[in-house]
Short mmCIF file of C-alpha atoms in Angstrom, two decimals:
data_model
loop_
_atom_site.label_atom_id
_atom_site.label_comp_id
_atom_site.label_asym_id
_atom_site.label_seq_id
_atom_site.Cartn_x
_atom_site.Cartn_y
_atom_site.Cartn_z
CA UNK A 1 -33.67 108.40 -55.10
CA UNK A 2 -31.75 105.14 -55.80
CA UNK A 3 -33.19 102.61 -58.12
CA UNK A 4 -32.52 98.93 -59.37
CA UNK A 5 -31.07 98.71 -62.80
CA UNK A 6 -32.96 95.76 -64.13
CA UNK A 7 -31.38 94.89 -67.91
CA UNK A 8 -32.84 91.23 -68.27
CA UNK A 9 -36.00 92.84 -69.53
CA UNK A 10 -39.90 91.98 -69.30
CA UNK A 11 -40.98 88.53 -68.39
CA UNK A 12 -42.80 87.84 -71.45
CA UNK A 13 -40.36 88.84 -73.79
CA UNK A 14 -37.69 86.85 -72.37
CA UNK A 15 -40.38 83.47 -72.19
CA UNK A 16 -41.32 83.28 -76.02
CA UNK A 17 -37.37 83.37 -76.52
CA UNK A 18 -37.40 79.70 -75.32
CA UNK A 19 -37.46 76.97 -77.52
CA UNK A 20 -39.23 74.72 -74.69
CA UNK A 21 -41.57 76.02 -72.14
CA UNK A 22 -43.35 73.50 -69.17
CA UNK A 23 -45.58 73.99 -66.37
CA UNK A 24 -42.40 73.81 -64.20
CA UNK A 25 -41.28 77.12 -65.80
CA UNK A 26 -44.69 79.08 -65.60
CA UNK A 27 -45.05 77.49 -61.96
CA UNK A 28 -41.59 79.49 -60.80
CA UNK A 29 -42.44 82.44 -62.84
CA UNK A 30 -45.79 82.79 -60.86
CA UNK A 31 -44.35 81.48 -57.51
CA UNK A 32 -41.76 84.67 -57.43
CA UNK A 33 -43.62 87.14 -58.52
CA UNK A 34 -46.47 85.80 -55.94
CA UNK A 35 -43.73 86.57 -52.99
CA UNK A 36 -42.88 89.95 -54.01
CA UNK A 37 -46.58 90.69 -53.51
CA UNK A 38 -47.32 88.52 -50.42
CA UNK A 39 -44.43 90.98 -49.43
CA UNK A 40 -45.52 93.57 -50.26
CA UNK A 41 -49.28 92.79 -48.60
CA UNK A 42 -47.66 92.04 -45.59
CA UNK A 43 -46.53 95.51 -45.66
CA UNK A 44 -50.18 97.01 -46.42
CA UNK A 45 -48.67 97.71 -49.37
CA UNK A 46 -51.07 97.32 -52.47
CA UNK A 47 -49.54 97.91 -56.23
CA UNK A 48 -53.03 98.27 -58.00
CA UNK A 49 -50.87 97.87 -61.60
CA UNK A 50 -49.52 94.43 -62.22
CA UNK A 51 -48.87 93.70 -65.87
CA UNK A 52 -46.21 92.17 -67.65
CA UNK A 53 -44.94 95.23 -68.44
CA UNK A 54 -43.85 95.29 -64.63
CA UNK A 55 -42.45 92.18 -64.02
CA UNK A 56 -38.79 92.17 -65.40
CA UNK A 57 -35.84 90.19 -65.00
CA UNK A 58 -32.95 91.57 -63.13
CA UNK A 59 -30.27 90.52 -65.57
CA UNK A 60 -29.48 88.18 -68.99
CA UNK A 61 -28.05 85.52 -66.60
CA UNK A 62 -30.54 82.53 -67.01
CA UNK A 63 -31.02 81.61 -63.21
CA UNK A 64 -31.56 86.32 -62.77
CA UNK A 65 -34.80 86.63 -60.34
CA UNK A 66 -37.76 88.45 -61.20
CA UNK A 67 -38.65 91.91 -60.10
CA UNK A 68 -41.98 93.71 -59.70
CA UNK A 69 -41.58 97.29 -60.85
CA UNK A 70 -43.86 100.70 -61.37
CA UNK A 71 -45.11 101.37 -57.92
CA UNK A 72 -46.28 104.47 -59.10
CA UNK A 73 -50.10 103.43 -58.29
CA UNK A 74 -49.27 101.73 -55.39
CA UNK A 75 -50.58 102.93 -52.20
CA UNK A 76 -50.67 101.91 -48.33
CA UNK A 77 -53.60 100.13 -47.15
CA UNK A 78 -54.26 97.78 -44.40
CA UNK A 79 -57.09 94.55 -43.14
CA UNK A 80 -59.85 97.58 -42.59
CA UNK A 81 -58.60 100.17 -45.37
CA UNK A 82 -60.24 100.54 -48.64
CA UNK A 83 -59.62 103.02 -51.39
CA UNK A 84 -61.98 104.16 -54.52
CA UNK A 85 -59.61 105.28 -56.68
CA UNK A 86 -59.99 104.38 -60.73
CA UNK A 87 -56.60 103.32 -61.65
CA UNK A 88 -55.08 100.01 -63.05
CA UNK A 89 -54.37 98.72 -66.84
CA UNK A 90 -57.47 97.10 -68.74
CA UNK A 91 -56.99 93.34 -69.06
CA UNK A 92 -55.63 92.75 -65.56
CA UNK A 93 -57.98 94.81 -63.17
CA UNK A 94 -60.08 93.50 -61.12
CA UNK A 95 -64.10 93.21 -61.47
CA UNK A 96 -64.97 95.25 -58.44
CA UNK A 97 -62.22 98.75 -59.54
CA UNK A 98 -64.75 97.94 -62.78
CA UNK A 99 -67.90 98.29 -60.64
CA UNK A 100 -66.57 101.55 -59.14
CA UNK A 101 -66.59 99.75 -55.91
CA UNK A 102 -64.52 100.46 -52.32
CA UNK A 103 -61.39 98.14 -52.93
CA UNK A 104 -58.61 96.48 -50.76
CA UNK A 105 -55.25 94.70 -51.63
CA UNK A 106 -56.87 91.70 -53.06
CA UNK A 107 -57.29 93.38 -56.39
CA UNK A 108 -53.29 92.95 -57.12
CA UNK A 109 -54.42 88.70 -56.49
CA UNK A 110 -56.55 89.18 -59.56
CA UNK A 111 -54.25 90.84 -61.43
CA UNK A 112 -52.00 87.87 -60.86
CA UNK A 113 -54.56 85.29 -61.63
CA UNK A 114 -54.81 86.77 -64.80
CA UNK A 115 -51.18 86.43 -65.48
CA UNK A 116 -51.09 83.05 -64.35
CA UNK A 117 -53.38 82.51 -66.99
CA UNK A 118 -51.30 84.30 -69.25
CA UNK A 119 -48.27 82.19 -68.51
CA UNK A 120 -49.82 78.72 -69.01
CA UNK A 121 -51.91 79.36 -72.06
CA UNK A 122 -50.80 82.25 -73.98
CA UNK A 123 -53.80 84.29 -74.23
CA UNK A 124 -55.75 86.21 -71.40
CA UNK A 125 -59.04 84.88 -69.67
CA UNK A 126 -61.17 87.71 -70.58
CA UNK A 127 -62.29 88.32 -74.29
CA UNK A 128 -65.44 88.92 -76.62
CA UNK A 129 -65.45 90.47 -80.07
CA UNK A 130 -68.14 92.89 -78.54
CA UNK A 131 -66.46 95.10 -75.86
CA UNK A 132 -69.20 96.01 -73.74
CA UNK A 133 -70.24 92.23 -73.26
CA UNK A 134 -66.46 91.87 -72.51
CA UNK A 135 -66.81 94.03 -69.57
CA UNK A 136 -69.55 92.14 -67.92
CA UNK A 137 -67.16 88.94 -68.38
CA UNK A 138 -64.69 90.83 -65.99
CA UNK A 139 -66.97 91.69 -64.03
CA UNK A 140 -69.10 88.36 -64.01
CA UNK A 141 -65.44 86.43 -63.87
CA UNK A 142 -66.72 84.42 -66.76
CA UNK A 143 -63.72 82.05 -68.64
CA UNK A 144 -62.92 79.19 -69.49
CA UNK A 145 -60.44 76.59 -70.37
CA UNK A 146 -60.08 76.19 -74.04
CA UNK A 147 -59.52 72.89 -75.87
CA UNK A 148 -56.69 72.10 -77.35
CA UNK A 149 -54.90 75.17 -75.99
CA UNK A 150 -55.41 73.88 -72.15
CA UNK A 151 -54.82 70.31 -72.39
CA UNK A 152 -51.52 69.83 -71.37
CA UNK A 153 -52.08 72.08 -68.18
CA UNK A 154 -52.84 70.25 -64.89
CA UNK A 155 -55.96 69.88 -62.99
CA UNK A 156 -54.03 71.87 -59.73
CA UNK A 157 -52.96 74.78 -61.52
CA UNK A 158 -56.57 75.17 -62.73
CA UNK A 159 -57.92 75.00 -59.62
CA UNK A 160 -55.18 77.53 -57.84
CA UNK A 161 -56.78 80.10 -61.06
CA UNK A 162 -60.12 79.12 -59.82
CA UNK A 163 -59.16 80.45 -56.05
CA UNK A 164 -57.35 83.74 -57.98
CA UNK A 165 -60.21 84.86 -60.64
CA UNK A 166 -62.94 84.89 -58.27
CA UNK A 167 -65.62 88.08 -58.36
CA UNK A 168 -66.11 88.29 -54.81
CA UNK A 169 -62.27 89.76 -52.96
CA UNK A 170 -63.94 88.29 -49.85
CA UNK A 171 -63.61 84.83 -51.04
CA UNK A 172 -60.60 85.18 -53.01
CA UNK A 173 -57.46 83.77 -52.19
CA UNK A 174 -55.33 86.08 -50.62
CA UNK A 175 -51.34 86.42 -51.28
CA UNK A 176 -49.93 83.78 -49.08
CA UNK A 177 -53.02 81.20 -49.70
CA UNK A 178 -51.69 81.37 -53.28
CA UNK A 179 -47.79 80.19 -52.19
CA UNK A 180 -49.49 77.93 -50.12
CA UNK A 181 -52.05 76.40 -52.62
CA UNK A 182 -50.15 72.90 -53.95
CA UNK A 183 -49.67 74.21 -57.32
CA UNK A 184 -47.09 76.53 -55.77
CA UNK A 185 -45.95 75.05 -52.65
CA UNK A 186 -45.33 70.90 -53.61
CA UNK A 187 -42.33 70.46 -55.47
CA UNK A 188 -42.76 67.29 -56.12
CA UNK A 189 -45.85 67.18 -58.08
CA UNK A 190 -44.80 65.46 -61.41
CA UNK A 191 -47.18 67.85 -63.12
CA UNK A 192 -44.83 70.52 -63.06
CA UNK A 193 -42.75 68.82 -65.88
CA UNK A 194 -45.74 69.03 -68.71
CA UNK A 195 -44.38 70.66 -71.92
CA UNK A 196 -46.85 73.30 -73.29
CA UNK A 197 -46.89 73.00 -76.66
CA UNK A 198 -49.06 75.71 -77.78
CA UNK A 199 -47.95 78.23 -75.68
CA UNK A 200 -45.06 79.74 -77.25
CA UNK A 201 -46.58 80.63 -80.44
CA UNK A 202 -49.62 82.22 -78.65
CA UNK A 203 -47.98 84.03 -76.03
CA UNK A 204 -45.80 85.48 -79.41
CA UNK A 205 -48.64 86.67 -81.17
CA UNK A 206 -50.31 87.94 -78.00
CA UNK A 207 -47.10 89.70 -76.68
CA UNK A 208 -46.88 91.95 -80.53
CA UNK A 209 -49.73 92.77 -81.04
CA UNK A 210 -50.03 93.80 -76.66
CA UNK A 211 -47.02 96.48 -77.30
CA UNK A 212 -48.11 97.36 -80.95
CA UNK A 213 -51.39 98.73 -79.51
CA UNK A 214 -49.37 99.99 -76.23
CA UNK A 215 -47.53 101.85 -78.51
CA UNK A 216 -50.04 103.59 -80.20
CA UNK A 217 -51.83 104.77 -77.19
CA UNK A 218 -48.59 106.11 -75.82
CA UNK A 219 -47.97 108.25 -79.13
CA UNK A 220 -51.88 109.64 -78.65
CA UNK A 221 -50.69 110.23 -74.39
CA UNK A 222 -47.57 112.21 -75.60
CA UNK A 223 -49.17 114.54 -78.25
CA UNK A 224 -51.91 115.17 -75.94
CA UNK A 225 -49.93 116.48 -73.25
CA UNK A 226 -47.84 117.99 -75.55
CA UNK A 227 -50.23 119.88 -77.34
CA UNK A 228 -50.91 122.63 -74.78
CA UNK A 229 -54.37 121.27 -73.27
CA UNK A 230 -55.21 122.82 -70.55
CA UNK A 231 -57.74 120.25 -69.59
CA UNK A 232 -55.33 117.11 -69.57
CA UNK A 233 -57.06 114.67 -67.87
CA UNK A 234 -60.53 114.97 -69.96
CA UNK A 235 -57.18 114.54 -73.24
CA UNK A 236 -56.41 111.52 -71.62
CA UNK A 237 -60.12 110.19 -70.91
CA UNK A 238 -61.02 110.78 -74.36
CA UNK A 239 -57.87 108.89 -75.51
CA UNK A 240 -59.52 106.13 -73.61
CA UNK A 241 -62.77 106.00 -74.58
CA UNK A 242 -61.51 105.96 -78.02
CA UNK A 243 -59.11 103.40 -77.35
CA UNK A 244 -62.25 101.34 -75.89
CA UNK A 245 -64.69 101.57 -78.63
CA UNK A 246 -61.79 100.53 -81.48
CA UNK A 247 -62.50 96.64 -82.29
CA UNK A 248 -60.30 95.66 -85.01
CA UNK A 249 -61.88 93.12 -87.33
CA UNK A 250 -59.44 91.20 -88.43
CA UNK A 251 -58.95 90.61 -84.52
CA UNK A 252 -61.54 90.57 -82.78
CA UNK A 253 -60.47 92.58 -80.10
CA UNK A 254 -60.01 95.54 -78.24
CA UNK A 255 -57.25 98.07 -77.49
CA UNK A 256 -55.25 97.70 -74.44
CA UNK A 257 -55.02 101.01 -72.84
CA UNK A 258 -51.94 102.05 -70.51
CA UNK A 259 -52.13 102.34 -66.88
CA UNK A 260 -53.77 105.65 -65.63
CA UNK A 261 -54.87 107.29 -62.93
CA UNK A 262 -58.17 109.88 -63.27
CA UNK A 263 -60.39 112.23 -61.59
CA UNK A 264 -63.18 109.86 -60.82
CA UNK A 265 -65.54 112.04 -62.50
CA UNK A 266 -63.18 111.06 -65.97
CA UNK A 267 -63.27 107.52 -64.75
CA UNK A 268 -66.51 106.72 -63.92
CA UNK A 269 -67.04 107.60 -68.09
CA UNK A 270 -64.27 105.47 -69.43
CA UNK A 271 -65.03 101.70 -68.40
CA UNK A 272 -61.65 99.61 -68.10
CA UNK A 273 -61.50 97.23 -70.48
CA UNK A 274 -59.48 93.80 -70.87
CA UNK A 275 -57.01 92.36 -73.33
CA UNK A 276 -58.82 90.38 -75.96
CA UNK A 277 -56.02 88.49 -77.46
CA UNK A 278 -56.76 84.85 -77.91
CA UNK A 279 -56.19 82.33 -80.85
CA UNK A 280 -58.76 82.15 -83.09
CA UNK A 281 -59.92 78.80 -82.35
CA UNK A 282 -60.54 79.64 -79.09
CA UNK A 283 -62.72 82.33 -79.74
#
């Protein structure tokens, strides 16, 4: 097997490096990582696991591309194939894998309307300091747009979210109606040139403590597995379910688990549950 060697590292990391971040920026960030996937759609191909962690930069060079890595979920399906599988990282899966609902490829447009979010604010669309009324926010695609955090953002990008975060995959926007939508597709709009002022130093605090908790989790995975259970998958649920009932106070929040993949039986008792990282005067 031959892979791409991509050394520019994760899209995140490499956007709170900036010292000046605009709509312009977050527009091309979203636009090429929307292609990969209309791409990959047109191929029935769905990836079921878009996160930050999987979009990465192909080199240090400032104009490098972005690639979408970790197929490891991703599976074939076509216009009239759905799949029930549990699988996906809280904070960017989509209401209906929540509802333990027949699925299609339109849950990978959710996942990228929450990191559209992401890249023009900072802070994910989903949170509650109570984790179970978080859940029914996914799943009720409850958010908002925050004062002062989403001032500077323009009415059309807003409204392309609005076509990306919707409940129903029937009436969401598919793939290539996002790269079509005018947020993506008009160059021209003088929009795009809006300096974000607040996003750099939420995106910063979001992005630590998003691989502190990563870490931990993957510490709890590997001594797990290591530790000669024969029953690894329950391990791993329970790791889960733990990770989903911790609620830091000083945070507000809950942990971010990492992608898995589990009997259904394990699934069905470990709800998926979303990033909660989000300035405190948004909260």
């Amino acid at each position: 097997m031959v892979m791409e060697l991509c050394l520019g590292g994760e899209l995140f990391d490499r956007i709170v490096e900036r010292e000046h971040y605009t709509e312009s920026q977050a527009r091309q960030c979203l636009k090429e990582v929307t292609e990969a996937i209309a791409y990959c759609h047109a191929q029935n191909i769905a990836h079921r696991d878009l996160k930050p962690e999987n979009l990465l930069y192909a080199s240090d060079d400032d104009d490098a591309g972005i690639k979408v890595a970790d197929f490891g979920l991703a599976v074939l399906l076509d216009d009239n194939t759905l799949t029930h599988t549990a699988c996906g990282t809280p904070g960017y899966v989509a209401p209906e894998i929540l509802r333990n609902a027949w699925y299609g490829i339109q849950v990978d447009v959710w996942s990228l309307g929450v990191i559209a979010y992401i890249l023009l604010c900072g802070f994910p669309p989903f949170y509650d300091e109570d984790n179970l009324r978080l859940y029914e926010h996914i799943k009720r695609g409850v958010y908002d747009y925050p004062s002062p955090f989403w001032d500077h953002v323009s009415d059309t990008a807003k409204d392309l979210i609005d076509h990306m975060l919707v409940v129903n995959p029937k009436k969401r926007y598919t793939a290539a109606q996002v790269l079509a939508h005018p947020f993506l597709a008009d160059d021209t709009l003088s929009t795009h040139d809006n300096e974000l002022p607040m996003f750099r130093d939420n995106l910063k605090r979001y992005n630590a403590r998003r691989k502190f908790r990563n870490g931990l989790l993957a510490l709890q995975v590997v001594s797990a597995f290591s530790g000669g259970n024969s029953d690894k998958s329950s391990a791993l649920a329970s790791i889960l379910r733990n990770a989903a009932a911790s609620n830091p106070e000083e945070e507000g929040t809950g942990a971010e688990a990492p992608a898995t993949e589990v009997p259904a039986e394990a699934a069905a008792e470990v709800p998926a549950e979303a990033a909660a990282e989000v300035p405190a005067e948004a909260a």
